Every structure is written in C-alpha cells, then in structure tokens.
mmCIF file of C-alpha atoms and ligand atoms in Angstrom:
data_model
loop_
_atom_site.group_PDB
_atom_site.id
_atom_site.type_symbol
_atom_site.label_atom_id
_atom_site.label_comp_id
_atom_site.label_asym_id
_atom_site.label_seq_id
_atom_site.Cartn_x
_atom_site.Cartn_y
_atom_site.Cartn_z
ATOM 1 C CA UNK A 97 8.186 -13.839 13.160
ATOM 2 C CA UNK A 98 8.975 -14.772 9.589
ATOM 3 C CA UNK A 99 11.840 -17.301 9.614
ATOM 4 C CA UNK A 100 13.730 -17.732 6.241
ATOM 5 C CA UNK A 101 16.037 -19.881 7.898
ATOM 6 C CA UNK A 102 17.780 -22.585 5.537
ATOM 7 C CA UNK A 103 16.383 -20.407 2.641
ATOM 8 C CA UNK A 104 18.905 -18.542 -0.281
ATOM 9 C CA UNK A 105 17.416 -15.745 -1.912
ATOM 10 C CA UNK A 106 18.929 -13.712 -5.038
ATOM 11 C CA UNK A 107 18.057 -10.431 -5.182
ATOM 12 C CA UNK A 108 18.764 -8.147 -8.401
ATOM 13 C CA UNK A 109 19.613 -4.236 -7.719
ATOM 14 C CA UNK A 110 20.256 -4.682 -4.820
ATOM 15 C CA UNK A 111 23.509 -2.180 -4.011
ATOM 16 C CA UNK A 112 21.003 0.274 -3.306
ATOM 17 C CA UNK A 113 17.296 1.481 -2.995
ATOM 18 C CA UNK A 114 14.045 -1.013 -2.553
ATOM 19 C CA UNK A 115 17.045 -3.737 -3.545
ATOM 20 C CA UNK A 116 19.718 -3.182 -0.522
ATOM 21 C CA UNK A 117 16.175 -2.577 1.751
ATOM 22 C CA UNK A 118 15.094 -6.333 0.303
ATOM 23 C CA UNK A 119 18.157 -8.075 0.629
ATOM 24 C CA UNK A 120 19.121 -6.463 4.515
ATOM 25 C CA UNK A 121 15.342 -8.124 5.320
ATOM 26 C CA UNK A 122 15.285 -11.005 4.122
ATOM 27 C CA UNK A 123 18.781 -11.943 5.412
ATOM 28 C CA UNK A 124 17.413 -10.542 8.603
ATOM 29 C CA UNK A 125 14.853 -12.979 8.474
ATOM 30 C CA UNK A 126 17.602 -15.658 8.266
ATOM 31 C CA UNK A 127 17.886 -16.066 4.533
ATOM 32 C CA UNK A 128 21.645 -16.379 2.673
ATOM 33 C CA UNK A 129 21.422 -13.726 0.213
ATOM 34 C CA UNK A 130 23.052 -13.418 -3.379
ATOM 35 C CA UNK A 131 22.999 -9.819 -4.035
ATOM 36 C CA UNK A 132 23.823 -8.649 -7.406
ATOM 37 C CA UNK A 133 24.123 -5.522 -9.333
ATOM 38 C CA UNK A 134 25.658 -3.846 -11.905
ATOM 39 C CA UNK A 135 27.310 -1.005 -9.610
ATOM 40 C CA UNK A 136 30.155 -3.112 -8.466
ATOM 41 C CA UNK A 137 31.683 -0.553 -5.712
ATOM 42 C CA UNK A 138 28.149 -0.035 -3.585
ATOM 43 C CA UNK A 139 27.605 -3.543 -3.923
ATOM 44 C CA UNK A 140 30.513 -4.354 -2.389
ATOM 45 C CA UNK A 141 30.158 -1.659 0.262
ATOM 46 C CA UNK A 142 26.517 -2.754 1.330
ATOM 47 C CA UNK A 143 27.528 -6.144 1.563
ATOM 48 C CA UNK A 144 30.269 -5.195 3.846
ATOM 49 C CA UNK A 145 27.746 -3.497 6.419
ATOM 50 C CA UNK A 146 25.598 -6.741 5.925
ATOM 51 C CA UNK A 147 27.960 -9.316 6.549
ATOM 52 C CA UNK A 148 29.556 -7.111 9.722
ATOM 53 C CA UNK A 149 25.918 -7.134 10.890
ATOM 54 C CA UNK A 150 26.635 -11.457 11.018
ATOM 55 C CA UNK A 151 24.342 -11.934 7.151
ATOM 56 C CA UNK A 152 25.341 -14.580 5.336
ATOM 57 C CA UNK A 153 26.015 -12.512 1.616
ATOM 58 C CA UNK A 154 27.477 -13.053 -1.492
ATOM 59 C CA UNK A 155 27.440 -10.416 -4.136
ATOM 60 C CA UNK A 156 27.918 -10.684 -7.975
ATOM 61 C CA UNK A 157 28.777 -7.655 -9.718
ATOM 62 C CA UNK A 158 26.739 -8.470 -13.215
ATOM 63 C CA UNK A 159 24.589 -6.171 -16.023
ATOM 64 C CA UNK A 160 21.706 -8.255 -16.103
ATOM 65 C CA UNK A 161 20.963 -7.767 -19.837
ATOM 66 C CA UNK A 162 24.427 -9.519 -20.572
ATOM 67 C CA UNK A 163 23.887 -12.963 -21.751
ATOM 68 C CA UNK A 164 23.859 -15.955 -19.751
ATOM 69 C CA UNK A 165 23.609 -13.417 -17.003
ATOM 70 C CA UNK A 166 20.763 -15.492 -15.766
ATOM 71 C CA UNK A 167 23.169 -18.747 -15.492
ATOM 72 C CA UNK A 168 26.109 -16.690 -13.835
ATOM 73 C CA UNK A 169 23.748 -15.991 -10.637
ATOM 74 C CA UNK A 170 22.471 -19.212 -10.340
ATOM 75 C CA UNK A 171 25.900 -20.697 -10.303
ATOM 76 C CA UNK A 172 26.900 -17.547 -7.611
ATOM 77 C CA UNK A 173 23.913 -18.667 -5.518
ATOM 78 C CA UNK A 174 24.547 -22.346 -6.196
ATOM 79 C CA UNK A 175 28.303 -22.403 -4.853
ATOM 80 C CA UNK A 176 27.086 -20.973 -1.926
ATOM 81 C CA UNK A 177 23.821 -23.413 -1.074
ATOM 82 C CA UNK A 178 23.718 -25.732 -3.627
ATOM 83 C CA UNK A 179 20.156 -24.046 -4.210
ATOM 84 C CA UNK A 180 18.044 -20.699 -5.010
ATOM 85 C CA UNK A 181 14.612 -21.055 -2.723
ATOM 86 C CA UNK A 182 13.627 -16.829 -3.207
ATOM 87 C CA UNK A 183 13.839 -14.812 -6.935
ATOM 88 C CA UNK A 184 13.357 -11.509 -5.868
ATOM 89 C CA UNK A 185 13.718 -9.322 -9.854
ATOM 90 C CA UNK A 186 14.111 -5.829 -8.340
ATOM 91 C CA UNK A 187 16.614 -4.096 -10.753
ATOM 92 C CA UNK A 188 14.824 -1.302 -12.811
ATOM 93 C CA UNK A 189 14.749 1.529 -14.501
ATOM 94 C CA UNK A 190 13.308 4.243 -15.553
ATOM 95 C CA UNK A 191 13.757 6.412 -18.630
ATOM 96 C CA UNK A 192 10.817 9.438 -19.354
ATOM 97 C CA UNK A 193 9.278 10.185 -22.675
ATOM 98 C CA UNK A 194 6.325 10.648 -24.662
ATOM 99 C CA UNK A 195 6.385 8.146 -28.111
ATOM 100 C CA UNK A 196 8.093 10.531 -30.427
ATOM 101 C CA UNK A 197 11.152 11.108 -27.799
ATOM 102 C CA UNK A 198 11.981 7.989 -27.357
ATOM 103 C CA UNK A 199 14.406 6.271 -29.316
ATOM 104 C CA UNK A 200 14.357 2.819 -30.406
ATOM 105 C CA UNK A 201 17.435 2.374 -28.316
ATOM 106 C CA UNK A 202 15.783 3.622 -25.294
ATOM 107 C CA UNK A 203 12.566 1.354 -25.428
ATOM 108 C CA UNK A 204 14.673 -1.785 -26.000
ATOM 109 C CA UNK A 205 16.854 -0.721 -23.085
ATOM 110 C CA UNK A 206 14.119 -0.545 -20.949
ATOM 111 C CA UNK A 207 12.563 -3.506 -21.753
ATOM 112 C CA UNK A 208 15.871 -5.528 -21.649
ATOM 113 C CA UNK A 209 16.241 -4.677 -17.990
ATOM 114 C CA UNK A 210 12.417 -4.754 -16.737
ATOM 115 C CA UNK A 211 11.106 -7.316 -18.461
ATOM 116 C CA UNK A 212 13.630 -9.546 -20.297
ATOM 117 C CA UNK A 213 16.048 -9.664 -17.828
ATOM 118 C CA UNK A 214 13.617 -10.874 -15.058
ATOM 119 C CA UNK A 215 12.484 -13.330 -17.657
ATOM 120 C CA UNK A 216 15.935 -14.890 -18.357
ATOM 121 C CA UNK A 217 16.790 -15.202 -14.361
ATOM 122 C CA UNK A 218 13.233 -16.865 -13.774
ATOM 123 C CA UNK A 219 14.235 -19.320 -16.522
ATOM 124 C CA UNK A 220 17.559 -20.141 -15.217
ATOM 125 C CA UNK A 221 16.312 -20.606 -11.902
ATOM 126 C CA UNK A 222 12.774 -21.356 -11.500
ATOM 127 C CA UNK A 223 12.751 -24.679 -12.950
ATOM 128 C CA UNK A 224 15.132 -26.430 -10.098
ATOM 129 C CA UNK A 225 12.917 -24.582 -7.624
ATOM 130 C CA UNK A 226 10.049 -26.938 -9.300
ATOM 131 C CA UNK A 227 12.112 -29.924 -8.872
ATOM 132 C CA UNK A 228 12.522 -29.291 -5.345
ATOM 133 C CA UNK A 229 8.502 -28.586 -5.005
ATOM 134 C CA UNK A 230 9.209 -25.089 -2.915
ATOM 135 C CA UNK A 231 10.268 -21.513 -4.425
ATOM 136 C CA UNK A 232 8.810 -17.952 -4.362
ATOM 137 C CA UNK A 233 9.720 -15.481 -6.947
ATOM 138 C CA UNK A 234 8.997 -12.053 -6.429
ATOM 139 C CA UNK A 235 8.982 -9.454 -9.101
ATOM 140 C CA UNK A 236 9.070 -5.787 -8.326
ATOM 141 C CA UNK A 237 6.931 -3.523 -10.666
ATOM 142 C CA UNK A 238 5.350 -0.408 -10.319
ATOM 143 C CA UNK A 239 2.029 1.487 -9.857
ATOM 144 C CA UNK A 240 2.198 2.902 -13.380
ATOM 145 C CA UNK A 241 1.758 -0.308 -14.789
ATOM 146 C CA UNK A 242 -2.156 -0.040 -13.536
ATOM 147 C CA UNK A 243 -2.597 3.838 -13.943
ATOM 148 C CA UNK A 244 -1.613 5.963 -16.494
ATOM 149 C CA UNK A 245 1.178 8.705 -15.377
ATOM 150 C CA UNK A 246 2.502 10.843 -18.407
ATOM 151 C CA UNK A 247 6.234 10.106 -19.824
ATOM 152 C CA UNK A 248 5.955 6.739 -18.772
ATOM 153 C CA UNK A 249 5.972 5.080 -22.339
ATOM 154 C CA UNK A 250 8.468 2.076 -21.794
ATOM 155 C CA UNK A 251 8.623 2.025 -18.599
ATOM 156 C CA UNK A 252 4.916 1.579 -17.717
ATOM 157 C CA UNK A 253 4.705 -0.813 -20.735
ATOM 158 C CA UNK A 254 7.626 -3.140 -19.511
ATOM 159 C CA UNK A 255 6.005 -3.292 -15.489
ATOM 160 C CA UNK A 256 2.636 -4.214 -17.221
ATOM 161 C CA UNK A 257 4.596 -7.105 -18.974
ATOM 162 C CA UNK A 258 6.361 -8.097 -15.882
ATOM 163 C CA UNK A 259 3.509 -8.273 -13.857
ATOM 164 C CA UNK A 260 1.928 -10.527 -17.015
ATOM 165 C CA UNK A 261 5.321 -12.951 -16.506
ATOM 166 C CA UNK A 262 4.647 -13.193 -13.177
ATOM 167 C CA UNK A 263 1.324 -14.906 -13.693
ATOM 168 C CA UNK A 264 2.274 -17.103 -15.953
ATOM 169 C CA UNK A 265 4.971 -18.721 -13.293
ATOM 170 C CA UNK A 266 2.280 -18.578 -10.897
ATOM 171 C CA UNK A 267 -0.061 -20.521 -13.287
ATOM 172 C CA UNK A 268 2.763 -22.667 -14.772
ATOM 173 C CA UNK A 269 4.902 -23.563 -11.479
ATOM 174 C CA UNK A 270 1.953 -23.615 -8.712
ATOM 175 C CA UNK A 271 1.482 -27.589 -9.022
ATOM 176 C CA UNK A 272 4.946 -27.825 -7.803
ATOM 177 C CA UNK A 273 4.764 -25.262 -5.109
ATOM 178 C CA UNK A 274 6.358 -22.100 -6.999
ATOM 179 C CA UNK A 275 4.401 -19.253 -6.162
ATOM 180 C CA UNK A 276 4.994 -15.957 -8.231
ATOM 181 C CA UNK A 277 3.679 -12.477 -6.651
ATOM 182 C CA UNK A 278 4.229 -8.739 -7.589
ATOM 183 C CA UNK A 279 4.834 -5.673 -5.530
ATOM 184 C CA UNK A 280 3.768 -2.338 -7.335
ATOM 185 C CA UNK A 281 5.890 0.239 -4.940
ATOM 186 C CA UNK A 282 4.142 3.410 -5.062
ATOM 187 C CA UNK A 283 6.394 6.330 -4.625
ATOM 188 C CA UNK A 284 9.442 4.913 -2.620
ATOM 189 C CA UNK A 285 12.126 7.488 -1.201
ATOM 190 C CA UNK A 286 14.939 6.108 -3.557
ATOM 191 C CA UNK A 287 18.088 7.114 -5.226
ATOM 192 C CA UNK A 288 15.851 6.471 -8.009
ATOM 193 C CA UNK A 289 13.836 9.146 -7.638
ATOM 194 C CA UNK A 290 15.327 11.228 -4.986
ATOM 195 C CA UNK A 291 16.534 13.837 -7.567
ATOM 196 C CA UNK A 292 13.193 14.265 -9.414
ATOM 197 C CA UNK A 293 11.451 14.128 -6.161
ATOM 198 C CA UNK A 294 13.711 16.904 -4.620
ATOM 199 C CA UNK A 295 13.328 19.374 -7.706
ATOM 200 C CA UNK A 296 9.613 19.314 -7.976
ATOM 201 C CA UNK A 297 7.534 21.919 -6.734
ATOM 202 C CA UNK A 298 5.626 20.595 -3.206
ATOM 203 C CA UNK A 299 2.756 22.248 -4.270
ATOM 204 C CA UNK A 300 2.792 20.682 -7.935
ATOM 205 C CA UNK A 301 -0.643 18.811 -9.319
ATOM 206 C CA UNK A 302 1.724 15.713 -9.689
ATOM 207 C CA UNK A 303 3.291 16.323 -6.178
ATOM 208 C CA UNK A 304 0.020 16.584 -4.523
ATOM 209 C CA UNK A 305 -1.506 13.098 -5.955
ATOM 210 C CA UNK A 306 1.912 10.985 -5.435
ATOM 211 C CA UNK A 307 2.446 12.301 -2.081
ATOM 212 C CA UNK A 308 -0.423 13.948 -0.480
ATOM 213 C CA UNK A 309 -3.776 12.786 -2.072
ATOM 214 C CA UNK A 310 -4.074 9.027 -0.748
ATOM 215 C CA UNK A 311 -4.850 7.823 2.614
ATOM 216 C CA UNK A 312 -1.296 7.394 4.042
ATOM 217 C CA UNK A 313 0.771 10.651 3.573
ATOM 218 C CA UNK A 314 4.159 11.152 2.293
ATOM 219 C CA UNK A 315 6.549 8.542 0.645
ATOM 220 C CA UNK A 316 7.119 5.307 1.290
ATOM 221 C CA UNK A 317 10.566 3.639 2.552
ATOM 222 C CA UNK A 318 12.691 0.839 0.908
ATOM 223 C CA UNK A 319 11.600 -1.330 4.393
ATOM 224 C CA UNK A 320 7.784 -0.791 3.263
ATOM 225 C CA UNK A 321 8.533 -2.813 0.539
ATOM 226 C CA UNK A 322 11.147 -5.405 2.124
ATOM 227 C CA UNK A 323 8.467 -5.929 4.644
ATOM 228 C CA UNK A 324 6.082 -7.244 1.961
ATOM 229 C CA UNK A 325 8.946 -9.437 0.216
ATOM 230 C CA UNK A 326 9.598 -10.794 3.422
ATOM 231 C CA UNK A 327 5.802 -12.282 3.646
ATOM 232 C CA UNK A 328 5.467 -13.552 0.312
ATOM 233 C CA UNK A 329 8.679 -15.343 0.661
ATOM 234 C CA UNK A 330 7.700 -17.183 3.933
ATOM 235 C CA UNK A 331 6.474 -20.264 4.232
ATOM 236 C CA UNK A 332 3.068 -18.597 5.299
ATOM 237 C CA UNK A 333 2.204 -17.307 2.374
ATOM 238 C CA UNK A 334 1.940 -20.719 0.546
ATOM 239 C CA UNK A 335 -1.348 -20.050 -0.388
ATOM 240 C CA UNK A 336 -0.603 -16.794 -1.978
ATOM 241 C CA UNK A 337 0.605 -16.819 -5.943
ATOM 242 C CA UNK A 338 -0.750 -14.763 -8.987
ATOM 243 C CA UNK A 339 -0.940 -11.900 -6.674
ATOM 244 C CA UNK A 340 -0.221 -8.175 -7.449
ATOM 245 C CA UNK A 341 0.164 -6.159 -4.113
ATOM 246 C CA UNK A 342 -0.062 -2.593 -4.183
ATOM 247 C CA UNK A 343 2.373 -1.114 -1.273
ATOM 248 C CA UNK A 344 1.419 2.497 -2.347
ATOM 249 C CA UNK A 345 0.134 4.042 0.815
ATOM 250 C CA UNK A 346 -3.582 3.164 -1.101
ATOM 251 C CA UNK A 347 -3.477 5.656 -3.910
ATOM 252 C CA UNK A 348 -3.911 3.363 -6.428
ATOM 253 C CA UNK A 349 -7.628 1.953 -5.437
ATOM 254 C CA UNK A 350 -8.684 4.908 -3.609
ATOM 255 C CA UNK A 351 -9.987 7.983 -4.874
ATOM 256 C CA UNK A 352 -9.006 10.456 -1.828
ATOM 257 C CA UNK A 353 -10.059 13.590 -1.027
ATOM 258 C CA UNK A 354 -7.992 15.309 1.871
ATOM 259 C CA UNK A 355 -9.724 16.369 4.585
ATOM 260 C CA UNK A 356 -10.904 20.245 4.056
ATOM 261 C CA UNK A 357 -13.567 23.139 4.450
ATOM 262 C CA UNK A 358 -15.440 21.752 0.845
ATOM 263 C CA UNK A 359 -14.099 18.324 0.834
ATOM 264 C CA UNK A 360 -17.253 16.896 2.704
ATOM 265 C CA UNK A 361 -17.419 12.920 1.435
ATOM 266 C CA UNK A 362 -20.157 11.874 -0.176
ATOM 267 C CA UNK A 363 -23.037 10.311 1.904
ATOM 268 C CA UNK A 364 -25.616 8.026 0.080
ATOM 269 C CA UNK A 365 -28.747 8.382 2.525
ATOM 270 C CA UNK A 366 -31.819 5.749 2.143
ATOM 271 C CA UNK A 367 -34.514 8.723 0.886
ATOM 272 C CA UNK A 368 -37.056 7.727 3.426
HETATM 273 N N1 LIG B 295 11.546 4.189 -5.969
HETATM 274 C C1 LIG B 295 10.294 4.191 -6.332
HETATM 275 O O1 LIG B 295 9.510 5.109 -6.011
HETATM 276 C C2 LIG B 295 9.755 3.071 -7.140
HETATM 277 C C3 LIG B 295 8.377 3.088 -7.446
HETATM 278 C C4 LIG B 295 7.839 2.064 -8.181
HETATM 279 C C5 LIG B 295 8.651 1.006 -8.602
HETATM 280 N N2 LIG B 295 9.975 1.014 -8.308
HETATM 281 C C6 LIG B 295 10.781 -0.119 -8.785
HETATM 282 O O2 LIG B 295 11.524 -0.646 -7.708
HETATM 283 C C7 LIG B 295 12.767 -1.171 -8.193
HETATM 284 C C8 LIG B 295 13.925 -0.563 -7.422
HETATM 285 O O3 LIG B 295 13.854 0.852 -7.562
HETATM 286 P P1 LIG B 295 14.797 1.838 -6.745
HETATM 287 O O4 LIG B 295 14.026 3.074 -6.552
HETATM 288 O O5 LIG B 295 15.399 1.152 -5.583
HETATM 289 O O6 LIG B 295 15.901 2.136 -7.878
HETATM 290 P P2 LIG B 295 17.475 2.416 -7.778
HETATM 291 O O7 LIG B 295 17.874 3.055 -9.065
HETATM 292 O O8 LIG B 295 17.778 3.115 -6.516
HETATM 293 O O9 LIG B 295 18.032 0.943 -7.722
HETATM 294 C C9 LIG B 295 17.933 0.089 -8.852
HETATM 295 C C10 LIG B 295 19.158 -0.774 -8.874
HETATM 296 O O10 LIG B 295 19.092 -1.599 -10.059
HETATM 297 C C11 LIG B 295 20.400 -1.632 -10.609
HETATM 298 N N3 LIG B 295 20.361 -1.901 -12.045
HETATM 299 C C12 LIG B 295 19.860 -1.095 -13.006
HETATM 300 N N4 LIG B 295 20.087 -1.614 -14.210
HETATM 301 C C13 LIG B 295 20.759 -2.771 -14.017
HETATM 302 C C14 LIG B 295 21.318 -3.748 -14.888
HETATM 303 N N5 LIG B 295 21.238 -3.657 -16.227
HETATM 304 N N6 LIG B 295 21.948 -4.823 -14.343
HETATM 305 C C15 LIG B 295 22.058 -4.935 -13.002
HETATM 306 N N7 LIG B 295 21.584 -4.034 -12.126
HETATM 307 C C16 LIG B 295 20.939 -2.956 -12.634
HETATM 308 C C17 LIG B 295 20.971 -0.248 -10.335
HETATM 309 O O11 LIG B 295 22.388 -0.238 -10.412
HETATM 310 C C18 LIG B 295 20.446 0.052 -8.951
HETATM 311 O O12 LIG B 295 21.339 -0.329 -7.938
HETATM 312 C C19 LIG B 295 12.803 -0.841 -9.687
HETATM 313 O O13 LIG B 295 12.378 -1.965 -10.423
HETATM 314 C C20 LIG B 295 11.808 0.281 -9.827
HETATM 315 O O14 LIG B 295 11.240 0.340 -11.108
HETATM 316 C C21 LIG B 295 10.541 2.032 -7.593
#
C-alpha cells in the first residue's frame, strides 16, 4: 500500500484525462492535492467529486504559459501545506502537422505548454524540495518522443525535450533527494484523443499498431498511468530517478506479431 500521507502534490491538467486520473490517486493514496488547469468550470467540478469523496483539494484555475504561473501554484500549494513534496507536469497538448503546415505560432505554442511550462513550475518549486532533502517530480511525456509517428512535428519534439529536463533534475537535485522520472503514456482513452480515436477506421494500418499490434490489447486508462505516478512518488521508489517508463501496453520495445495462421515467431535452433 503506497502511503502519501503528509505529502502535497501539484498536478497540472488535471480537470480531466491522465490529469483528474493522477490527482484522484494520489489523493487516494493520502496526498493533499493542488490541482490546476486552465478549464476553470471542470476543474471545479472534479474537485467537487474529490473533496465529497473526503480528498483534501485545492484547485487553481491558471494557463500555465502565463508568467509567473509557476510562482502562483507554489503559493496555491504553499497556503495550503506550507510545502510542495510531488511535481506531477501533466498538462499537454497536441497539435498535428508536417513542417510546412505548421506555423511559427503553432510550434511555439506547443513548446510553451510541453516543455517551457514544465520547466518554469520545476524552477519555482523544485529548489525548496532540495532544501527539505525529499521531492519527486514527475513529468508526463509521450511514446512519440522515442518513435517516430507522422504529424507529430512539435509535439514529438517538445516530449523529447521534456524527457531531456527531466534528467537534468534527476542529475542536478539527486544529492538532495529529488528524484525526477518520466511516464511515456502510450495510447490512453482520453478526451484528448477520444475524437481522433473514434473517427478512425478499426481496421486502419495506424489503428492496428496503436491498438492491436503490442502485447497488451486495446487502450490504456487514465488509472494505468496514475498507478505508475503513484509509485514513483512513494517513498519506495527512492532509488528510482533519471527514469523514463513506458506505460504503453509494451509497443514501444516490442516488435509484435499477433498471433495468426503465418505469424509463426521466429525460432533460432542450435544447428546440431
Ligand atoms: N491520451 C493519450 O493517449 C496520451 C498519450 C501520450 C501522452 N499523453 C500526454 O498525457 C498528458 C495528458 O493527456 P490527456 O490525454 O489527459 O489530455 P487532455 O486534453 O484530456 O487533458 C490535458 C489537460 O491539460 C490542460 N491544459 C492544456 N493546456 C493548458 C495550459 N496552457 N494551461 C493549463 N492547463 C492546460 C487541458 O485543459 C486539459 O485539461 C499530456 O501531456 C499528453 O501529451 C497522452
């Protein structure tokens, strides 16, 4: 039983999605939660049905790429504990195109939220987590970061950087018992992706490798995800920082072949 008991945890995106499944686990678990996003009206709804489940919550209704966002969470989190213990940089988002259709606009966007954002919230909070010699961040990315998926441009590019941030708290803040770890979600039943997921063709090449072709069938949930969060922000996973953990039902580092009348596997037999 993971007991987060004592601990505060902020948790970005979290009216919704992989965010609201983080932030109902790890208050679960015993945590007080901050949970902040910039949809004001689910945030406040989800935090209702949290805190009527007995979770101690706090929500701040915030765009992240708004300066000194970084500083108003702490101070949310702060007022509430006096201290933030768990980062957890979930917010996200995705916008497809090849080079030439996106527009300067869009990359910058992108990387403002996925990358910069998480940057400027580890900064504002990461270094009183030192001075108290105990904190865990945890930054969600995304299995296109390690394989190429077409239309990804920015997004792809701005996981790969986050996952690059996260090392470099886990190599700059592990003497004073910070660890940093990333979760690459592979294809998580969101409102994210619910609407590209529901107009695709079952059948589809792409439908077939995200869903079908790995070891563990369909989609993951937003609790696949909390579950891992939960872990790396226990006290049991002290040993664990620099770490990216693929929660993808193990497409990523398998190459599967679905059972089937000329899908034998490949044996390599000693020739004598
Ligand atoms: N769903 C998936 O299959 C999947 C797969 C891989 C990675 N991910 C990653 O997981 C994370 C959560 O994804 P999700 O599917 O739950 O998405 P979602 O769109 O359902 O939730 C993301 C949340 O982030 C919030 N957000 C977006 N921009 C923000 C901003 N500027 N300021 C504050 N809040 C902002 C949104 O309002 C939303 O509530 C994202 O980082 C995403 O890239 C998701």
């Amino acid at each position: 039983m993971i007991d987060l008991a004592g601990r505060t945890a902020v948790v970005t995106g979290a009216a919704r999605g992989i965010g609201l499944g983080i932030a109902r686990r790890l208050a679960e678990q015993g945590a007080s939660v901050v949970m902040t996003d910039v949809l004001q009206d689910p945030l406040d709804e989800a935090a209702a049905d949290l805190r009527r489940e007995g979770r101690s919550i706090k929500t701040i209704s915030i765009d992240l790429t708004t300066t000194g966002a970084g500083q108003q969470i702490l101070d949310a989190a702060v007022s509430i504990s006096g201290k933030v213990d768990i980062l957890v940089n979930n917010a996200g988002i995705g916008i497809s195109g090849t080079l030439e259709e996106f527009t300067d606009e869009q990359w910058d966007h992108t990387i403002a939220v996925n990358l910069t954002a998480p940057f400027r919230l580890a900064r504002a909070i990461v270094p009183a987590m030192a001075a108290r010699g105990w904190g865990r961040v945890i930054n969600i990315s995304s299995m296109n970061a390690s394989m190429g998926m077409r239309g990804d441009t920015a997004y792809a590019a701005s996981k790969a950087g986050l996952e690059a941030l996260t090392r470099e708290i886990a190599a700059d803040y592990g003497a004073s018992g910070v660890t940093a770890n990333t979760i690459a979600p592979g294809t998580i039943e969101t409102p994210l992706n619910r609407d590209i997921l529901e107009s695709q063709d079952p059948d589809s090449p792409m439908m077939r490798i995200v869903v079908h072709n790995k070891p563990i069938l369909g989609n993951g949930r937003p609790d696949d995800i909390a579950a891992a969060v939960a872990f790396l922000a226990s006290e049991e996973a002290r040993f664990i920082s620099g770490q990216l953990l693929f929660v993808d039902g193990g497409l990523v580092n398998t190459r599967f072949v679905p059972d089937g009348p000329n899908t034998k596997p490949f044996r390599y037999l000693p020739k004598n």
